[in-house]
Coordinates of C-alpha atoms (C1' of nucleotides) in Angstrom, one line a residue:
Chain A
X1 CA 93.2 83.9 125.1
X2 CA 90.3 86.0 126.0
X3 CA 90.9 87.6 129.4
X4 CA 94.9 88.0 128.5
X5 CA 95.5 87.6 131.8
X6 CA 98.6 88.9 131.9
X7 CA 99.5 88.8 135.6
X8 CA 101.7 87.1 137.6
X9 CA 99.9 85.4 140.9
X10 CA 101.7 83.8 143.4
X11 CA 100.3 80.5 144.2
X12 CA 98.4 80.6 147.6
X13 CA 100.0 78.6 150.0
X14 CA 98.3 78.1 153.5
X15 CA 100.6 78.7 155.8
X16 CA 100.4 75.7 159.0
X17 CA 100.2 77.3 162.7
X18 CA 103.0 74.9 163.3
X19 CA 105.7 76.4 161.0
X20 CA 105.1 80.0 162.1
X21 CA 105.9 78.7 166.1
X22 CA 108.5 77.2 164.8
X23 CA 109.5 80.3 162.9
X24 CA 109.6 82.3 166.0
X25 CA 111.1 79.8 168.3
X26 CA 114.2 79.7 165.9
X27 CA 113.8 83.6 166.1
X28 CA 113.8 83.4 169.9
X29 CA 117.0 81.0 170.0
X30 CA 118.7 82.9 167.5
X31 CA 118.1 86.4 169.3
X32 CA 118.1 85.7 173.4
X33 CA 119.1 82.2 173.8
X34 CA 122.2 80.5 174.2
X35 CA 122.9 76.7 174.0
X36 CA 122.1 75.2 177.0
X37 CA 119.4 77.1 177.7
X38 CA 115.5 75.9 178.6
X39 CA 112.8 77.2 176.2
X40 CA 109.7 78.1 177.4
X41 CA 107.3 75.4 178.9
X42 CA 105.2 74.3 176.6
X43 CA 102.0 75.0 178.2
X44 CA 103.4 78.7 178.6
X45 CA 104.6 79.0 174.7
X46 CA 100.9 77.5 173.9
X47 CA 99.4 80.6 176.5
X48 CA 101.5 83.4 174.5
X49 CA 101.4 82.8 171.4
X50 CA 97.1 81.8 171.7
X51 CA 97.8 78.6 169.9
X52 CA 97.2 75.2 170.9
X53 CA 99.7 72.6 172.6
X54 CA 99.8 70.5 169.7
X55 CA 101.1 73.0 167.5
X56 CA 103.8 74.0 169.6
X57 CA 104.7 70.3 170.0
X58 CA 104.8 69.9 166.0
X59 CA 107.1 73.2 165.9
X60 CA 109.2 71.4 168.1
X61 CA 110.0 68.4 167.0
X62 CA 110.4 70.2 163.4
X63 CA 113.2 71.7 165.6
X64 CA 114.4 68.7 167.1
X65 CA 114.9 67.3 163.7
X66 CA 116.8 70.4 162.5
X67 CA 119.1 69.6 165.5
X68 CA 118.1 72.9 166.8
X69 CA 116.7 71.9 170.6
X70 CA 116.2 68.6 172.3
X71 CA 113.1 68.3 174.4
X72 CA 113.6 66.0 177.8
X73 CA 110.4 65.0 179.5
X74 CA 110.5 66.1 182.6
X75 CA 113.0 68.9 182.3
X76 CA 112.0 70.8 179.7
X77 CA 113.6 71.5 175.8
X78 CA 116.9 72.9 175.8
X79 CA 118.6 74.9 173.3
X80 CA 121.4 72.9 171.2
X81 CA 124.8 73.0 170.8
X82 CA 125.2 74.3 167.1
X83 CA 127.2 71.3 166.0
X84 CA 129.0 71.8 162.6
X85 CA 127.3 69.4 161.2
X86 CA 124.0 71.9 161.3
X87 CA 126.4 74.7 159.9
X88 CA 127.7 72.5 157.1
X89 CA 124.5 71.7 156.5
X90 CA 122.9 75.0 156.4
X91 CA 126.2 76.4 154.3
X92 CA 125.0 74.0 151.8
X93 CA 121.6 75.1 151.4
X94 CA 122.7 78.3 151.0
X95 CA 124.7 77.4 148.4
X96 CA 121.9 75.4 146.8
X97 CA 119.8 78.9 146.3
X98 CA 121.1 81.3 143.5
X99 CA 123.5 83.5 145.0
X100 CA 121.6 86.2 143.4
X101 CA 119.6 86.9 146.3
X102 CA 122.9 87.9 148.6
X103 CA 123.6 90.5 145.7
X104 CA 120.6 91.8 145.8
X105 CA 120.2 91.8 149.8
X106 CA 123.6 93.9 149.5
X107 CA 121.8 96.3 146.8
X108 CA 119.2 96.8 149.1
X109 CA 121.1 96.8 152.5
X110 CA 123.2 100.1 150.4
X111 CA 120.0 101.8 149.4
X112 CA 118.2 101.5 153.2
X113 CA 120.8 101.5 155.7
X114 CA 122.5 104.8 155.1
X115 CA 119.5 106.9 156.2
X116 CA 118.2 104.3 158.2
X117 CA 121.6 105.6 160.1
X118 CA 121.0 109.4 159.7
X119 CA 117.7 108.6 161.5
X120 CA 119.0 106.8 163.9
X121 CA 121.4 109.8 164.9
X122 CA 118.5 112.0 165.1
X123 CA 116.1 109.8 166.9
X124 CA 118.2 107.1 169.4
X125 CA 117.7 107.3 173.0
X126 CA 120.1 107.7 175.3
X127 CA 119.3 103.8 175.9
X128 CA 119.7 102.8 172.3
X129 CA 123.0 104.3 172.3
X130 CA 124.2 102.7 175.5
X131 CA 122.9 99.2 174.1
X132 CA 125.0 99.7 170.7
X133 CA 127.9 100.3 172.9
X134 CA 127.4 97.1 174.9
X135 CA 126.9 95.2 171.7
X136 CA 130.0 96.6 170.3
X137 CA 132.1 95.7 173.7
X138 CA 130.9 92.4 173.0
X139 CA 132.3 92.3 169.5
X140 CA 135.6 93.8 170.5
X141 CA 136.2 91.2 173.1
X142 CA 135.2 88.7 170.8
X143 CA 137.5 89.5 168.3
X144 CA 140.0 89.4 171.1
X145 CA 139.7 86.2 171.5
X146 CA 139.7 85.3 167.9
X147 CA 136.3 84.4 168.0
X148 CA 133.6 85.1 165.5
X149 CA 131.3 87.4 166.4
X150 CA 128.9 86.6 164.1
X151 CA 125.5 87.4 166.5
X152 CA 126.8 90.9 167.3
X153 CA 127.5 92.2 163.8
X154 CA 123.7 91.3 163.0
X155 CA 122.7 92.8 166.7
X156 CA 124.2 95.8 165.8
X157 CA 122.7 96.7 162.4
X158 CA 119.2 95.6 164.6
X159 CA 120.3 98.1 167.4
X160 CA 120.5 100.9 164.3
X161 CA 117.0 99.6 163.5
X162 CA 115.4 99.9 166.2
X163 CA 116.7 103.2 167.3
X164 CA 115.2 104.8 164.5
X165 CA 112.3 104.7 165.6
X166 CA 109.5 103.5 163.4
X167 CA 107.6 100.1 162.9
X168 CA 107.7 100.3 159.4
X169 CA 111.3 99.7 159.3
X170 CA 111.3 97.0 161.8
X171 CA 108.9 95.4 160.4
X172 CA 110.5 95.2 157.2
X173 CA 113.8 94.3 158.7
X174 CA 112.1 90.8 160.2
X175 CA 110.8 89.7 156.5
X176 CA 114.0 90.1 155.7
X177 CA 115.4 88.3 158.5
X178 CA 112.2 86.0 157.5
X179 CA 113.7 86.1 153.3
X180 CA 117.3 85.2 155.1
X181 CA 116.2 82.7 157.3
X182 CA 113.7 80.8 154.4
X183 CA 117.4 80.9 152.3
X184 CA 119.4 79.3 154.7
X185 CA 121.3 82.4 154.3
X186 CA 123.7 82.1 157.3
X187 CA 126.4 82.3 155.0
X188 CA 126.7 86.5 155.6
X189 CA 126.9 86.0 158.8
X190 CA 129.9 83.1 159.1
X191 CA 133.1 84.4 157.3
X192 CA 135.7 86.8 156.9
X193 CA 133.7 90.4 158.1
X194 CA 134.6 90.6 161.7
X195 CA 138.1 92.6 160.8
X196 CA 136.7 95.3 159.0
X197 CA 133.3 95.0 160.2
X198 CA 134.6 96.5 164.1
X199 CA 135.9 99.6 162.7
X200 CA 133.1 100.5 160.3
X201 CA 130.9 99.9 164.0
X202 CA 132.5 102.3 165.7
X203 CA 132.5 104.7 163.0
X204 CA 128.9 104.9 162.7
X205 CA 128.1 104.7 166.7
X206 CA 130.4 107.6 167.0
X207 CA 128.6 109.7 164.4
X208 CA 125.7 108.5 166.3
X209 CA 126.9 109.6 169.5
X210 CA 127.3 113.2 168.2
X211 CA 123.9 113.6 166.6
X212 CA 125.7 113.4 163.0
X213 CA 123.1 112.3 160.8
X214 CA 125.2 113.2 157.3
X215 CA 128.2 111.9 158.7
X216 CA 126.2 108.7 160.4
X217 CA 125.0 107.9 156.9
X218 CA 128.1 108.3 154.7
X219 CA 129.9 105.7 157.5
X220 CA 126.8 102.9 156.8
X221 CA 127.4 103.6 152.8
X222 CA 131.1 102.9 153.6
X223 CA 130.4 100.0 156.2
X224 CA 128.3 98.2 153.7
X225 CA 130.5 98.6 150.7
X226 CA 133.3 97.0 152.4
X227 CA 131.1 94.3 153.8
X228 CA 129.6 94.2 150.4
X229 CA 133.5 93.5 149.0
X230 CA 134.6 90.5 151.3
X231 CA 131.5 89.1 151.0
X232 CA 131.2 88.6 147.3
X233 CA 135.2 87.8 147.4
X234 CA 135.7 85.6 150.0
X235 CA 132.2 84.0 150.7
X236 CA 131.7 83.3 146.8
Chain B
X1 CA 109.9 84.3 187.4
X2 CA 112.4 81.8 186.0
X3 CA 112.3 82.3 181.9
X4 CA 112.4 85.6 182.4
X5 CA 110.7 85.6 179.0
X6 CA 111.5 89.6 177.9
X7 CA 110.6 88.9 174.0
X8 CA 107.5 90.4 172.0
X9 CA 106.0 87.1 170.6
X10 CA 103.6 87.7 167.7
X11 CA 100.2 85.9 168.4
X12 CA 100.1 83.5 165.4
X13 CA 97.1 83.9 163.3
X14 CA 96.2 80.9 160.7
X15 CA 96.0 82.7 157.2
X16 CA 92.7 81.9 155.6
X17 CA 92.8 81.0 152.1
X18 CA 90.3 82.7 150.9
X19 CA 91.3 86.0 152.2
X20 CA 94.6 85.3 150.5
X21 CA 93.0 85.0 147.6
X22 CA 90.8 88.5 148.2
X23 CA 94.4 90.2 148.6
X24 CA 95.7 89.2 144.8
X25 CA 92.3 89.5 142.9
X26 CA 92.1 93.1 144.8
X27 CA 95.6 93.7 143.9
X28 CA 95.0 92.7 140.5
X29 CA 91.9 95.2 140.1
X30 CA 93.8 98.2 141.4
X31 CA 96.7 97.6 139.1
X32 CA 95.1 95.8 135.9
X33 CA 91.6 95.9 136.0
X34 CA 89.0 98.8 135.0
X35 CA 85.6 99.1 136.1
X36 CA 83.7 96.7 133.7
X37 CA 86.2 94.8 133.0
X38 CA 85.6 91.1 133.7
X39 CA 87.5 88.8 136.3
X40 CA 89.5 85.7 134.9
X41 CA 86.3 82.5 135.3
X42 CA 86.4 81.0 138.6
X43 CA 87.7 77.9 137.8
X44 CA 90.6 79.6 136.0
X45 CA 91.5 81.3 139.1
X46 CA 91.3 77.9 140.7
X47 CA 93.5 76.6 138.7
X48 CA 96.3 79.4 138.6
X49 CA 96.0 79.8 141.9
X50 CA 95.5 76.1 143.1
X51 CA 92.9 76.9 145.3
X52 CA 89.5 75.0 145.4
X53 CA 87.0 76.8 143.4
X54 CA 84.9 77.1 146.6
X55 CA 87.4 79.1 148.0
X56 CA 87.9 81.2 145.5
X57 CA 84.1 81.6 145.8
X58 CA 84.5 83.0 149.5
X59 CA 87.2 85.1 148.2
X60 CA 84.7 86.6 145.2
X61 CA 81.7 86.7 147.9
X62 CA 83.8 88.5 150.5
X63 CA 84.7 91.6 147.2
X64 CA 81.0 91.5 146.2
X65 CA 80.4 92.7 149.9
X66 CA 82.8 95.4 150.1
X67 CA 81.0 96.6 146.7
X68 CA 84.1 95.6 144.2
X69 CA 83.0 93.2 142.4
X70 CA 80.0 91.8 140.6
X71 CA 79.3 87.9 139.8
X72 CA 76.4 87.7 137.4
X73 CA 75.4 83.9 136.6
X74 CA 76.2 83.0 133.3
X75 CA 78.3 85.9 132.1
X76 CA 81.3 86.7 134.8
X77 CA 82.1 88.5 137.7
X78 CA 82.8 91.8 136.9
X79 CA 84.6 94.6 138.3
X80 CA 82.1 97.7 139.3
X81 CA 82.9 101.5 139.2
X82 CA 84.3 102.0 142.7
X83 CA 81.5 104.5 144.4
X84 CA 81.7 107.2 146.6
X85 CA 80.4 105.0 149.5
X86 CA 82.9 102.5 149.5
X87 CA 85.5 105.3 149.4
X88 CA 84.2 106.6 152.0
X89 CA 84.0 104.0 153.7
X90 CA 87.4 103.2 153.9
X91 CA 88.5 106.4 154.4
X92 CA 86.7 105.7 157.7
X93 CA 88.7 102.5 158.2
X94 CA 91.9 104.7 157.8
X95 CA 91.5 106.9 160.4
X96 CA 90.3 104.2 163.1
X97 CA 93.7 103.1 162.6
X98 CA 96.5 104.4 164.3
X99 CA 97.9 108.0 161.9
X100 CA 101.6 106.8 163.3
X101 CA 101.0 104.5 160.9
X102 CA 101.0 106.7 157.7
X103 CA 103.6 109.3 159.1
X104 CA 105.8 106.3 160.0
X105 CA 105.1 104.6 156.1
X106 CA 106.4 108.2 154.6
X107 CA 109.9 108.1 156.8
X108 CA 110.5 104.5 155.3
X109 CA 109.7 105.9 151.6
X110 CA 111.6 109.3 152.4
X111 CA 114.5 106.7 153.4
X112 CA 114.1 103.9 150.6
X113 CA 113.4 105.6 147.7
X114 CA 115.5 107.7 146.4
X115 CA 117.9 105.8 146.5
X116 CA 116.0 103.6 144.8
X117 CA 115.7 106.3 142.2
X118 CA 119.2 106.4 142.1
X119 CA 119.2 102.6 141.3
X120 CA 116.7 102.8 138.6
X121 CA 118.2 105.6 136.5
X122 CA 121.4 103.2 136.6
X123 CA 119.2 99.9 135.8
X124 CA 116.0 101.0 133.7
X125 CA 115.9 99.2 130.4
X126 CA 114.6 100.6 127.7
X127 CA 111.0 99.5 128.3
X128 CA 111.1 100.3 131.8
X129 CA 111.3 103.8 131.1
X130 CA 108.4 103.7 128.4
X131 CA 106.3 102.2 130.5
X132 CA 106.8 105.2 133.0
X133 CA 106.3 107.4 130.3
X134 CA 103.0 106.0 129.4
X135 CA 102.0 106.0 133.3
X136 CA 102.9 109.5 133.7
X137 CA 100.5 110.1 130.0
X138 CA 97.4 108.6 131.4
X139 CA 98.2 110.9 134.7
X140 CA 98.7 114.2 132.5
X141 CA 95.3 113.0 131.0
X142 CA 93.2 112.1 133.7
X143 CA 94.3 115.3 135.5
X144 CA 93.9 117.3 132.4
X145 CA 90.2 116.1 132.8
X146 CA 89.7 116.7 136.5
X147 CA 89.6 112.9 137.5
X148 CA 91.6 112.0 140.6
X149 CA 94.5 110.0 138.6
X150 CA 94.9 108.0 141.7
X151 CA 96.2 104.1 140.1
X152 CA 98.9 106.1 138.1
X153 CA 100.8 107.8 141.1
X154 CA 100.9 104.4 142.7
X155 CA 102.2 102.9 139.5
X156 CA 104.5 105.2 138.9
X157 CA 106.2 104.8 142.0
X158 CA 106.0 101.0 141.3
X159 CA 107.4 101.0 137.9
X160 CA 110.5 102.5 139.5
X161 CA 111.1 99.5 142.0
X162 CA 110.2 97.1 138.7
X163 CA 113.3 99.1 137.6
X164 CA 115.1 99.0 139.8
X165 CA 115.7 95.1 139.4
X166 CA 116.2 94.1 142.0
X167 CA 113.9 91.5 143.9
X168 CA 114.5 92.4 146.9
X169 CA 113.2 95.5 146.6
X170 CA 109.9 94.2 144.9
X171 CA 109.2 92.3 148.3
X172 CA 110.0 94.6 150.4
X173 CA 107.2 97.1 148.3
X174 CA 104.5 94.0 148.3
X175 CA 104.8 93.6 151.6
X176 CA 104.0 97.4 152.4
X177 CA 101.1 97.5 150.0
X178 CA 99.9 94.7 152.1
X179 CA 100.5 96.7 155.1
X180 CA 98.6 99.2 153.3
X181 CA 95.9 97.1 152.4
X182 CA 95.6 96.0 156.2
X183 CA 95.2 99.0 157.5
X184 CA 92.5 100.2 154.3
X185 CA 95.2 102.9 153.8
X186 CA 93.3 104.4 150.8
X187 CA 93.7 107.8 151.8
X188 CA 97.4 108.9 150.7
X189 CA 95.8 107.9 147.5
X190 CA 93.0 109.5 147.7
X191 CA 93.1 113.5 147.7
X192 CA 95.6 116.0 147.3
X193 CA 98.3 114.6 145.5
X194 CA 97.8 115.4 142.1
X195 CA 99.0 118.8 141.4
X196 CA 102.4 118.5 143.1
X197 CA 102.8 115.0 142.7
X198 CA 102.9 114.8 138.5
X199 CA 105.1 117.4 138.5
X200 CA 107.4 115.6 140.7
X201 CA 107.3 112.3 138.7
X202 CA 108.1 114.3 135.4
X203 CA 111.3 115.2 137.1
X204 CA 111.9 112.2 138.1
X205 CA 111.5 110.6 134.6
X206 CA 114.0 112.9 133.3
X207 CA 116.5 112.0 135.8
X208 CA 116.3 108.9 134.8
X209 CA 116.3 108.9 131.1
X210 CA 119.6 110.5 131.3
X211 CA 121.1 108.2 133.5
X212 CA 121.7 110.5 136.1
X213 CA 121.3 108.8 139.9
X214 CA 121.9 112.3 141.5
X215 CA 119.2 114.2 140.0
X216 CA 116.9 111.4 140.5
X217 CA 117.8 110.9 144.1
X218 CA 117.3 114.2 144.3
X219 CA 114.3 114.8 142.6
X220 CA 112.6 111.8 144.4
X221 CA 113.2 113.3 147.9
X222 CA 112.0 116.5 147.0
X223 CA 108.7 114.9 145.5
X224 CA 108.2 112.7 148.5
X225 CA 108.8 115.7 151.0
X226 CA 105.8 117.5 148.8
X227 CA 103.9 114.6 149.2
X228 CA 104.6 114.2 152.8
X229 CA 103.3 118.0 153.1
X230 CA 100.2 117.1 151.3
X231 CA 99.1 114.4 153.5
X232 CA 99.9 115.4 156.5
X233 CA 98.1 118.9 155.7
X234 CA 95.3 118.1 154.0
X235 CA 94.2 114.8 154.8
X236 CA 94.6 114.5 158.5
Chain C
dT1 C1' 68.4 76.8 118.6
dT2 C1' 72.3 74.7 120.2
dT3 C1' 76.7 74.4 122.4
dG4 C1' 79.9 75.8 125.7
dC5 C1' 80.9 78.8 128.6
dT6 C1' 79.6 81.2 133.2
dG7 C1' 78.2 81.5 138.3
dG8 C1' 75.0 79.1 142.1
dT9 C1' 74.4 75.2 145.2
dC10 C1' 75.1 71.2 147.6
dC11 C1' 77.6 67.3 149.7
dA12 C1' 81.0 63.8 151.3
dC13 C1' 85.8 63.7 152.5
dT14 C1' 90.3 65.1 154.2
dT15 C1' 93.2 67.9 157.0
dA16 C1' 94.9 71.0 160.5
dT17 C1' 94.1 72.7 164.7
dC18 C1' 92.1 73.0 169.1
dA19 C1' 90.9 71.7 173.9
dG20 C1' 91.3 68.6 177.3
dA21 C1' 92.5 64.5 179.9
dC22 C1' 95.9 61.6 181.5
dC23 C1' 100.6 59.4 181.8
dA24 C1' 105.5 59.6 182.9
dG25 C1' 109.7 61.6 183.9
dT26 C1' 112.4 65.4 186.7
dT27 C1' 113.2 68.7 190.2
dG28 C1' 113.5 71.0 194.4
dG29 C1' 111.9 71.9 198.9
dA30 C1' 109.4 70.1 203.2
Chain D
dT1 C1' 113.3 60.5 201.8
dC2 C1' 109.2 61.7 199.9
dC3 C1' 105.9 64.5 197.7
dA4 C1' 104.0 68.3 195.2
dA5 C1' 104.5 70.8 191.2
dC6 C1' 106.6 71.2 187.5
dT7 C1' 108.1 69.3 182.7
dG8 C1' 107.3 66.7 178.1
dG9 C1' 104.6 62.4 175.8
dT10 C1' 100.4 60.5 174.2
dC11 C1' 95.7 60.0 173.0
dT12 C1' 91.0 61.3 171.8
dG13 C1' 86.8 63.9 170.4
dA14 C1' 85.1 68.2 168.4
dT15 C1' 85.4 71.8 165.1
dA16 C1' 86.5 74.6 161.2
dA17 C1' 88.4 75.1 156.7
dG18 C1' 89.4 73.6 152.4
dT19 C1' 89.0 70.0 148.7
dG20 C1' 86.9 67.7 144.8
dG21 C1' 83.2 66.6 142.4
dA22 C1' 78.5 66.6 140.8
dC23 C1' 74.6 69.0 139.1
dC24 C1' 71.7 73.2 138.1
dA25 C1' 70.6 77.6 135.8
dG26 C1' 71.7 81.7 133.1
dC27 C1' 74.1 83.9 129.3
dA28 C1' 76.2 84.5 124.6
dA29 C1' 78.1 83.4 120.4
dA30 C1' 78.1 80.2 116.5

DNA sequence: TTTGCTGGTCCACTTATCAGACCAGTTGGA
DNA sequence: TCCAACTGGTCTGATAAGTGGACCAGCAAA
């Protein structure tokens, strides 16, 4: 062994234009869209994201197959009902990756989030406090109703993200979202949290609200932990 | 306007292999690889890599013109003392870009890591923590001697996310050396640092050999505010 | 000196993507 | 009702990047 090379490389893998649309159309859904809803034209997703028509094309049939989106000539793609069979689906896959990963999501989600909150109290706008607050309405009445509320608990850790302020964070919170996403992690985000998950909210808007940063972070540390405790429970 | 399209798309950008390949044999110089030392053959890269040799050619060609790197037929590519000039020169590169960049980079670190020290004084094994002693000798010795000491401080700091263990974490820190590496962020290595910054890390060590997450949390926030002062004062 | 490595060069082939044209449904207003 | 302006569906030719292989020339150790 002369040159002892003693590294670890990651193989290079090209990555195709389509995948990436794709990528970011699922993001798109995900974030703004409900089901029912008309994507982009073609022609305008080929404009904005300076990439050709075939590409979005393969992106979206890679979507259709997922189940994801159903394209209708003539009338555009709409967004798809989520039909269990997708969930079941995706639950599996989750469970086909080593569970380590959620573990080690949490260890990092403890170690980031509590100052990532005592920043935010310093630095949110009056409109990133106001958006939290809608998000968390949303969730309430959700709850209500006895529904999930699975998209505002991720919303409002986002919210916190983004009122801190800085494009280093954000930018590591979307490879993470990327990390979740290439998983098939949904599983976080489909049992058991809502009931604790509310309270540990308004904790940390309130601290927020007030300009708190100590108290702001020591309501994330608890937030998490208790997330941290029904997921590795009840999920696993 | 009927989409009422309000989302930041990313423009899509087809990664080139070769300049994937560029990234890990730089990365491998800056944390393996002395001056003189010799590159792994072509055709071995190609091979561990699974990459054509021709692009691992571009990648080589594209180092030999930023004044890395060396091919000499018949006996290896080798890696060349890095000279003032290409120092310079991307020092240059760093301030065309954007300094919210670097202040931004320094809130993230001031959030993640001590924390992360935390974690590692709980989680170092044995060998973690001699290779952070032998990291921190090289420093004391290269300083001793005048030399800059520059590839230690960033080791350092990376042998603490290694123990950490948590892989998460590790991705996270790639990603923002790439980030770095975008953006020819040389410069919070470059000047400065040294005095403060081995005293810091000596803490630090001692923190964690004892097992005590406190101190080290501790300790690493007071070594990155020193740093932050450092680089903010002297460089910009 | 010979042998087996190294980088240097060239070329034919495959692939992904692009750019554009044209067809075929749908929709909504004249 | 009809038509214009959208939509997705399909096809084709051009281009760029990467592949896989062959062959050459220089170096270094046996």
């Amino acid at each position: 062994m002369p040159t002892a090379a003693k590294t670890e490389f990651e193989v290079i893998r090209r990555n195709k234009v389509y995948e990436e649309v794709a990528k970011q159309i699922e993001r798109l859904i995900l974030k703004k869209l409900r089901p029912g809803d008309k994507l982009p034209s073609e022609r305008e997703l080929a404009e904005t994201l300076r990439v050709s028509r075939s590409s979005i094309r393969d992106a979206i049939r890679s979507l259709e197959l997922m189940g994801l989106v159903e394209p209708r000539q003539g009338a555009g793609t709409i967004v798809r009902e989520v039909t269990s069979g997708s969930v079941v689906n995706s639950f599996e896959n989750a469970l086909m990756r080593r569970r380590e990963l959620v573990s080690e999501l949490l260890d990092f989600r403890r170690m980031l989030e509590p100052p990532l909150a005592a920043r935010a109290a310093i630095h949110a706008s009056e409109a990133d406090v106001s958006e939290m607050e809608d998000i968390l309405q949303r969730q309430y009445e959700k709850q209500r109703r006895g529904e999930p509320a699975v998209a505002e608990d991720a919303e409002f850790h986002y919210a916190i993200a983004l009122a801190s302020d800085n494009s280093v964070v954000l930018k590591v919170i979307d490879i993470l979202m990327d990390l979740l996403r290439e998983s098939r992690e949904r599983s976080l985000q489909v049992e058991g949290r809502a009931q604790k998950s509310l309270a540990g909210h308004r904790r940390i808007l309130a601290a927020i609200k007030r300009r708190d940063a100590e108290a702001a972070k020591d309501a994330m540390r608890h937030h998490i932990e208790d997330v941290e405790e029904i997921v590795l429970n009840k999920v696993y």
